[in-house]
Amino acid sequence: MAEVTVIGAQWGDEGKGKIVDWLSARADVVVRFQGGHNAGHTLVIDGAVYKLSLLPSGVVRPGKIGVIGNGVVVDPFALINEMQRIAKQGVDINPDNLLIAENASLILPVHQELDALREGASETVKIGTTKRGIGPAYEDKAGRRALKIIDLADFETLEAKIDNLLLHHNALRRGFGVDNYDKTKLLELLKEIAPKILPFMNPVWRTLHEMRRIGKKILFEGAQGVLLDVDHGTYPFVTSSNTVAGQAATGSGLGPRAVGYVLGIVKAYTTRVGEGPFPTELTDEIGQRLGERGHEFGTVTGRQRRCGWFDATLTRQSLMISGVDGIVLTKLDVLDGFDELKVCTGYTIDGQHYDYLPAGMDAQAKATPVYETLPGWSGSTEKARSWADLPAEAVKYVRRIEELIKAPVALVSTSPEREDVIMMRDPFQEK
């Protein structure tokens, strides 16, 4: 097997960064295929902490090629800032180890301003956006007025494309009672950033096909989680892209067979950032304890994550939607010391039992979890690297989760450190 696709199987923040880094030691190429710089990954390597948001996780490893695919929306200013910050930590990023799809869409300052205007004006549904312009950029992509990376190479036609873009945005801005966006200012900003971005531009679809043809191992790195997918997530409290495994093909320019082994990252409990339904949320001291022990703060935003018990029903649903072959169970060590643990096995909505979460916003808000109680453990799972290192009750917990979500556990992560992993299956050797 030469390809593995890693996705988050909950609401994001499952610990994908560490797992992608761990797998990248076995891969040649790491590809981002959707999302933008609202998705954060924290890597801990030999005590050094790397915080990435747009760069593929593989860039911190010598000899690996990082790819930003066409499915990603790219803020060129944020990208250059991130590259400069990582360079200060001794990571050399150059056109040999980072490729950006020439047809990736740009996030511009006008998108960020629109994002903030909308979130501030809404009095009904608050989505909880990071206000980084991700949603408006995807809207412009679908509306066929987006600027692409390759447009930065042709300033003779760029001005007309900016006019087309601002025709839409200025109408919206007038509706919010703010001035039109300054076209000259935007043009100057793009002329300044273009020479810094263009050296990384590449026909990524073609390059990846060639890499696959010669047998390079490709690792696809998803952002956010399936429950934030614009089609399959808890709509409208979702992101603006498809986060499911199938997007790895569309967002990279490779066909669906290239998705390979699909690995879903699943936290041993559940967290969510921002607004939206969360059936197993705990607002008591247990939820606070999970948040404190798990250091549950967003990598990008710093926002505190909402915490709750493991939701096997939602996880099973997201695994089915994404065609997951196996999961990585992360942060098992956070559950050390609990007398008992609860797992959601279904919901009650208006007196009716459901073994899935319906798509309706009202039904999702009313969903009351049905719990199964499991014994906790007093021993430590932290830094365990084999089944023998785990307390018996922890093993039972993992095995019960496998049964409930109907998917095998391929890996178990027991600390933020890269090597603290118990491997049952090597994803690159599966299928």
Coordinates of C-alpha atoms in Angstrom, one line a residue:
M1 CA 0.0 0.0 0.0
A2 CA 1.5 3.3 -1.1
E3 CA -1.1 5.8 0.1
V4 CA -2.7 6.6 3.4
T5 CA -5.4 9.2 4.1
V6 CA -5.7 10.7 7.6
I7 CA -8.9 12.4 8.6
G8 CA -10.4 13.6 11.9
A9 CA -13.4 11.5 12.7
Q10 CA -15.0 13.9 15.3
W11 CA -15.2 17.7 15.4
G12 CA -11.5 18.2 14.8
D13 CA -8.7 18.6 17.4
E14 CA -8.3 14.8 17.6
G15 CA -4.5 14.8 17.5
K16 CA -4.0 14.5 13.7
G17 CA -0.7 16.4 13.8
K18 CA 1.2 14.0 15.9
I19 CA -0.1 11.0 14.0
V20 CA 0.6 12.5 10.6
D21 CA 4.1 13.3 11.8
W22 CA 4.5 9.7 13.1
L23 CA 3.3 8.3 9.7
S24 CA 5.4 10.8 7.7
A25 CA 8.5 8.9 8.8
R26 CA 7.2 6.1 6.6
A27 CA 6.0 8.4 3.8
D28 CA 7.7 10.4 1.0
V29 CA 5.1 13.0 0.4
V30 CA 2.5 14.7 2.7
V31 CA -0.5 16.4 1.1
R32 CA -3.0 18.9 2.5
F33 CA -6.2 18.6 0.5
Q34 CA -8.8 21.0 2.1
G35 CA -9.3 23.7 4.6
G36 CA -7.2 26.7 5.3
H37 CA -5.2 28.3 8.1
N38 CA -8.0 27.9 10.6
A39 CA -6.8 24.3 11.1
G40 CA -4.1 23.9 13.7
H41 CA -1.6 21.0 14.3
T42 CA 0.7 20.8 17.2
L43 CA 3.8 18.6 16.8
V44 CA 6.1 17.7 19.7
I45 CA 9.4 16.3 18.4
D46 CA 12.3 15.7 20.8
G47 CA 10.8 18.3 23.1
A48 CA 10.5 20.9 20.4
V49 CA 6.9 22.2 19.8
Y50 CA 5.9 23.1 16.3
K51 CA 2.5 24.8 15.7
L52 CA 1.4 24.6 12.1
S53 CA -1.8 25.8 10.6
L54 CA -1.4 25.8 6.8
L55 CA 1.8 24.0 6.2
P56 CA 1.6 20.2 5.8
S57 CA 2.9 18.4 8.9
G58 CA 5.7 16.7 7.0
V59 CA 7.6 19.9 6.4
V60 CA 9.3 19.6 9.8
R61 CA 11.0 16.4 8.6
P62 CA 14.1 16.5 6.4
G63 CA 13.8 14.7 3.1
K64 CA 10.0 14.9 2.9
I65 CA 8.0 16.8 0.4
G66 CA 5.0 18.9 1.6
V67 CA 2.2 19.6 -0.8
I68 CA -0.7 22.2 -0.5
G69 CA -3.3 20.9 -2.9
N70 CA -5.9 22.7 -5.0
G71 CA -8.6 21.9 -2.4
V72 CA -6.9 24.2 0.2
V73 CA -7.7 27.9 0.3
V74 CA -4.4 29.8 0.8
D75 CA -3.9 33.0 2.6
P76 CA -0.6 34.0 1.1
F77 CA 0.3 36.5 3.8
A78 CA -0.4 34.0 6.6
L79 CA 1.5 31.3 4.8
I80 CA 4.7 33.4 4.4
N81 CA 4.4 34.4 8.1
E82 CA 4.1 30.8 9.1
M83 CA 7.1 29.8 7.0
Q84 CA 9.2 32.6 8.5
R85 CA 8.1 31.5 12.0
I86 CA 9.0 27.9 11.4
A87 CA 12.3 28.8 9.8
K88 CA 13.3 30.5 13.1
Q89 CA 12.9 27.0 14.6
G90 CA 15.5 25.7 12.2
V91 CA 13.1 24.2 9.6
D92 CA 14.3 25.0 6.0
I93 CA 11.3 25.5 3.7
N94 CA 12.1 25.9 0.0
P95 CA 10.6 25.0 -3.4
D96 CA 12.2 21.6 -3.3
N97 CA 10.3 20.5 -0.2
L98 CA 7.1 22.6 -0.5
L99 CA 4.8 22.6 -3.5
I100 CA 1.6 24.7 -3.8
A101 CA -1.0 23.9 -6.4
E102 CA -1.2 26.5 -9.1
N103 CA -5.0 26.3 -9.1
A104 CA -5.5 26.7 -5.3
S105 CA -7.8 29.6 -4.4
L106 CA -6.5 32.6 -2.4
I107 CA -7.9 34.0 0.8
L108 CA -7.6 37.8 0.7
P109 CA -8.1 40.5 3.3
V110 CA -11.5 41.3 1.9
H111 CA -12.6 37.7 2.8
Q112 CA -11.5 38.2 6.4
E113 CA -13.4 41.5 6.7
L114 CA -16.6 39.9 5.3
D115 CA -16.2 37.0 7.7
A116 CA -16.0 39.4 10.7
L117 CA -18.9 41.5 9.4
R118 CA -21.2 38.5 9.1
E119 CA -20.3 37.0 12.4
G120 CA -20.8 40.3 14.2
A121 CA -24.1 41.1 12.6
S122 CA -25.8 37.7 13.1
E123 CA -28.4 37.8 15.9
T124 CA -29.8 34.3 15.3
V125 CA -27.3 31.6 14.3
K126 CA -23.7 32.0 15.4
I127 CA -21.5 29.6 13.5
G128 CA -18.4 30.2 15.6
T129 CA -16.1 31.1 12.6
T130 CA -12.4 31.8 13.3
K131 CA -12.9 35.0 11.1
R132 CA -10.0 34.1 8.9
G133 CA -11.9 34.4 5.7
I134 CA -12.2 30.6 5.0
G135 CA -15.9 30.6 4.3
P136 CA -16.0 33.6 2.0
A137 CA -13.0 32.3 0.1
Y138 CA -14.8 29.0 -0.6
E139 CA -17.9 30.9 -1.6
D140 CA -15.9 32.9 -4.2
K141 CA -14.4 29.7 -5.5
A142 CA -17.9 28.2 -6.0
G143 CA -19.1 31.5 -7.4
R144 CA -16.3 31.5 -10.0
R145 CA -14.8 34.8 -9.0
A146 CA -11.9 33.6 -6.8
L147 CA -8.3 34.5 -7.5
K148 CA -5.9 31.5 -7.9
I149 CA -2.2 31.2 -7.1
I150 CA -1.4 31.2 -10.8
D151 CA -3.2 34.6 -11.2
L152 CA -0.3 36.2 -9.2
A153 CA 1.9 35.4 -12.2
D154 CA -0.1 37.6 -14.6
F155 CA -0.8 41.1 -13.4
E156 CA -2.0 42.2 -16.9
T157 CA -5.2 40.2 -16.3
L158 CA -5.3 40.3 -12.5
E159 CA -6.8 43.8 -12.3
A160 CA -9.9 42.7 -14.3
K161 CA -10.3 39.7 -12.0
I162 CA -10.1 41.9 -8.9
D163 CA -12.8 44.1 -10.4
N164 CA -15.0 41.0 -10.8
L165 CA -14.3 39.9 -7.3
L166 CA -15.0 43.4 -5.7
L167 CA -18.2 43.8 -7.7
H168 CA -19.6 41.1 -5.5
H169 CA -17.9 42.1 -2.3
N170 CA -18.6 45.8 -2.4
A171 CA -22.3 45.1 -2.9
L172 CA -22.2 43.1 0.3
R173 CA -20.1 45.7 2.1
R174 CA -22.6 48.4 1.3
G175 CA -25.3 46.2 2.8
F176 CA -23.3 46.2 6.0
G177 CA -22.9 50.0 5.8
V178 CA -19.1 50.0 5.3
D179 CA -17.0 51.5 2.5
N180 CA -16.0 49.8 -0.7
Y181 CA -12.8 47.8 -0.6
D182 CA -9.8 49.7 -2.0
K183 CA -8.8 47.9 -5.3
T184 CA -5.5 49.7 -5.5
K185 CA -4.6 48.6 -2.0
L186 CA -5.4 45.0 -2.8
L187 CA -3.4 45.1 -6.0
E188 CA -0.4 46.5 -4.2
L189 CA -0.5 43.8 -1.5
L190 CA -0.7 41.1 -4.1
K191 CA 2.3 42.5 -6.1
E192 CA 4.3 42.5 -2.9
I193 CA 3.5 39.0 -1.9
A194 CA 3.6 37.4 -5.4
P195 CA 7.4 37.0 -5.6
K196 CA 7.4 35.2 -2.3
I197 CA 4.7 32.7 -3.2
L198 CA 5.3 32.0 -6.9
P199 CA 8.5 30.0 -6.5
F200 CA 6.5 27.3 -4.7
M201 CA 3.8 27.2 -7.4
N202 CA 3.4 23.8 -9.1
P203 CA 1.0 21.8 -11.3
V204 CA 0.5 19.5 -8.2
W205 CA -1.9 17.1 -9.9
R206 CA 0.7 16.2 -12.5
T207 CA 3.6 16.0 -10.0
L208 CA 1.6 13.7 -7.6
H209 CA 0.6 11.4 -10.5
E210 CA 4.3 11.0 -11.4
M211 CA 5.3 10.4 -7.7
R212 CA 2.6 7.8 -7.4
R213 CA 3.7 6.2 -10.7
I214 CA 7.2 5.7 -9.5
G215 CA 6.0 4.2 -6.1
K216 CA 6.4 7.1 -3.7
K217 CA 4.4 6.7 -0.5
I218 CA 1.9 9.5 -0.3
L219 CA 0.2 10.6 3.0
F220 CA -2.9 12.7 2.7
E221 CA -3.5 15.0 5.7
G222 CA -7.0 16.2 6.4
A223 CA -7.9 19.2 8.5
Q224 CA -10.8 19.7 11.0
G225 CA -13.1 16.6 11.2
V226 CA -15.9 14.7 9.5
L227 CA -18.5 16.2 11.8
L228 CA -17.5 19.6 10.4
D229 CA -18.0 18.5 6.8
V230 CA -20.1 21.0 4.8
D231 CA -22.3 18.2 3.6
H232 CA -22.2 15.6 6.4
G233 CA -21.4 17.6 9.5
T234 CA -23.7 19.2 12.0
Y235 CA -24.9 21.9 9.6
P236 CA -24.9 24.9 9.7
F237 CA -22.2 24.6 12.5
V238 CA -19.6 23.3 10.1
T239 CA -16.6 24.4 8.0
S240 CA -16.9 25.4 4.4
S241 CA -15.1 22.4 2.8
N242 CA -15.6 18.7 2.6
T243 CA -13.5 17.1 5.3
V244 CA -14.3 13.5 4.4
A245 CA -11.7 11.1 2.9
G246 CA -13.1 11.4 -0.6
Q247 CA -11.9 15.0 -0.7
A248 CA -8.3 13.7 -0.7
A249 CA -8.9 12.8 -4.4
T250 CA -10.7 15.9 -5.4
G251 CA -8.5 18.3 -3.4
S252 CA -5.2 16.9 -4.8
G253 CA -5.9 16.1 -8.4
L254 CA -5.5 12.4 -8.0
G255 CA -8.2 9.8 -8.6
P256 CA -10.3 8.1 -5.9
R257 CA -8.1 5.0 -6.0
A258 CA -5.2 7.0 -4.7
V259 CA -7.0 7.6 -1.3
G260 CA -5.7 4.3 -0.2
Y261 CA -6.0 3.2 3.5
V262 CA -8.3 5.6 5.3
L263 CA -7.2 6.2 8.9
G264 CA -9.7 8.0 11.2
I265 CA -8.3 9.9 14.2
V266 CA -10.6 9.5 17.2
K267 CA -10.1 11.1 20.6
A268 CA -10.8 8.8 23.6
Y269 CA -13.4 11.4 24.7
T270 CA -15.1 14.1 22.7
T271 CA -14.4 17.8 22.2
R272 CA -15.8 20.6 20.2
V273 CA -14.7 24.2 19.6
G274 CA -17.3 26.9 18.9
E275 CA -21.1 26.7 18.5
G276 CA -23.3 23.8 17.5
P277 CA -24.8 20.6 19.0
F278 CA -22.8 18.4 21.3
P279 CA -25.0 15.6 22.8
T280 CA -22.4 14.3 25.3
E281 CA -21.0 17.7 26.5
L282 CA -20.2 17.9 30.2
T283 CA -20.4 21.3 31.8
D284 CA -19.6 20.0 35.3
E285 CA -16.4 19.3 37.1
I286 CA -15.8 16.2 34.9
G287 CA -15.9 18.2 31.8
Q288 CA -13.5 20.7 33.4
R289 CA -11.2 17.9 34.4
L290 CA -11.1 16.5 30.9
G291 CA -10.3 20.0 29.5
E292 CA -7.5 20.6 32.0
R293 CA -5.9 17.2 31.7
G294 CA -6.2 17.2 27.9
H295 CA -4.9 20.8 27.6
E296 CA -8.0 21.5 25.4
F297 CA -7.3 24.9 23.8
G298 CA -7.3 25.5 20.1
T299 CA -3.9 25.6 18.4
V300 CA -4.9 28.5 16.1
T301 CA -7.5 30.4 18.1
G302 CA -6.6 29.6 21.7
R303 CA -10.3 29.1 22.4
Q304 CA -11.2 26.6 25.1
R305 CA -12.7 23.4 23.8
R306 CA -16.0 22.0 25.1
C307 CA -15.5 18.5 26.5
G308 CA -17.7 15.4 27.0
W309 CA -17.8 11.6 27.1
F310 CA -16.9 9.5 24.1
D311 CA -19.8 9.5 21.5
A312 CA -19.6 6.1 19.8
T313 CA -22.8 6.8 17.9
L314 CA -21.5 9.9 16.1
T315 CA -18.1 8.4 15.6
R316 CA -19.5 5.3 14.0
Q317 CA -21.6 7.5 11.7
S318 CA -18.6 9.6 10.6
L319 CA -16.5 6.5 10.0
M320 CA -19.1 5.0 7.7
I321 CA -19.5 8.3 5.8
S322 CA -15.7 8.5 5.2
G323 CA -15.1 4.8 4.5
V324 CA -12.6 4.5 7.4
D325 CA -10.5 1.3 7.4
G326 CA -9.1 1.7 10.9
I327 CA -8.8 4.3 13.7
V328 CA -6.2 5.9 15.8
L329 CA -7.4 6.4 19.4
T330 CA -5.7 9.4 20.9
K331 CA -5.4 10.9 24.4
L332 CA -6.2 7.7 26.2
D333 CA -3.9 8.9 29.0
V334 CA -6.3 11.8 29.7
L335 CA -8.8 9.2 31.1
D336 CA -6.3 7.9 33.7
G337 CA -7.7 8.0 37.2
F338 CA -11.5 8.1 36.5
D339 CA -13.5 5.7 38.6
E340 CA -15.9 5.1 35.8
L341 CA -16.3 6.2 32.1
K342 CA -19.4 6.7 30.0
V343 CA -19.8 6.0 26.3
C344 CA -22.8 7.2 24.3
T345 CA -24.5 4.3 22.4
G346 CA -27.5 6.2 21.0
Y347 CA -29.9 9.1 21.5
T348 CA -33.4 9.9 22.6
I349 CA -35.1 12.7 20.6
D350 CA -38.7 13.6 21.5
G351 CA -39.1 10.2 23.1
Q352 CA -37.8 8.2 20.1
H353 CA -34.6 6.2 20.1
Y354 CA -32.0 6.9 17.4
D355 CA -28.8 5.0 16.6
Y356 CA -27.5 7.9 14.5
L357 CA -27.7 11.7 14.7
P358 CA -30.4 13.1 12.3
A359 CA -29.5 15.9 10.0
G360 CA -32.1 18.3 11.3
M361 CA -30.8 21.2 13.4
D362 CA -33.7 21.1 15.8
A363 CA -33.4 17.3 16.3
Q364 CA -29.7 17.6 16.9
A365 CA -30.2 20.2 19.6
K366 CA -32.7 17.9 21.3
A367 CA -30.6 14.8 21.2
T368 CA -30.1 13.3 24.7
P369 CA -27.4 10.7 25.0
V370 CA -28.0 7.1 26.1
Y371 CA -24.9 6.0 28.0
E372 CA -23.2 2.7 28.8
T373 CA -21.0 2.9 31.9
L374 CA -17.6 1.2 31.9
P375 CA -15.0 0.8 34.7
G376 CA -12.2 3.3 34.8
W377 CA -8.6 2.5 35.8
S378 CA -6.2 3.7 38.5
G379 CA -3.0 2.9 36.7
S380 CA -1.3 5.0 34.1
T381 CA -1.5 4.7 30.3
E382 CA 0.8 7.7 29.7
K383 CA 3.8 6.9 27.4
A384 CA 2.7 3.3 26.9
R385 CA 4.0 1.7 23.8
S386 CA 2.6 -1.9 24.0
W387 CA -0.6 -3.6 25.1
A388 CA 1.3 -5.0 28.1
D389 CA 1.9 -1.5 29.4
L390 CA -1.9 -0.7 29.7
P391 CA -4.1 -1.5 32.7
A392 CA -6.6 -4.3 32.0
E393 CA -9.6 -1.8 32.2
A394 CA -8.0 0.4 29.6
V395 CA -7.7 -2.5 27.2
K396 CA -11.3 -3.3 27.8
Y397 CA -12.3 0.3 27.1
V398 CA -10.4 0.3 23.8
R399 CA -11.9 -3.1 22.8
R400 CA -15.5 -1.9 23.7
I401 CA -15.0 1.2 21.5
E402 CA -14.0 -1.0 18.6
E403 CA -17.2 -3.0 19.0
L404 CA -19.4 0.1 19.2
I405 CA -17.9 2.0 16.3
K406 CA -17.5 -1.2 14.2
A407 CA -14.0 -0.4 13.1
P408 CA -10.6 -1.7 14.3
V409 CA -8.1 0.3 16.3
A410 CA -4.9 0.5 14.3
L411 CA -3.0 2.7 16.7
V412 CA -3.3 4.1 20.2
S413 CA -1.6 7.3 21.2
T414 CA -0.7 7.7 24.8
S415 CA 1.0 11.1 25.0
P416 CA 1.8 14.1 22.8
E417 CA 5.3 12.7 22.1
R418 CA 5.6 11.2 18.6
E419 CA 7.0 7.8 19.7
D420 CA 4.4 7.1 22.4
V421 CA 2.2 5.0 20.1
I422 CA 0.9 1.4 20.3
M423 CA 0.7 0.0 16.8
M424 CA -1.6 -2.9 16.0
R425 CA -1.6 -2.3 12.2
D426 CA 0.7 -0.4 10.0
P427 CA -1.5 1.6 7.7
F428 CA 1.1 1.6 4.9
Q429 CA 1.0 -2.3 5.0
E430 CA -2.8 -2.7 5.1
K431 CA -5.1 -3.8 2.3

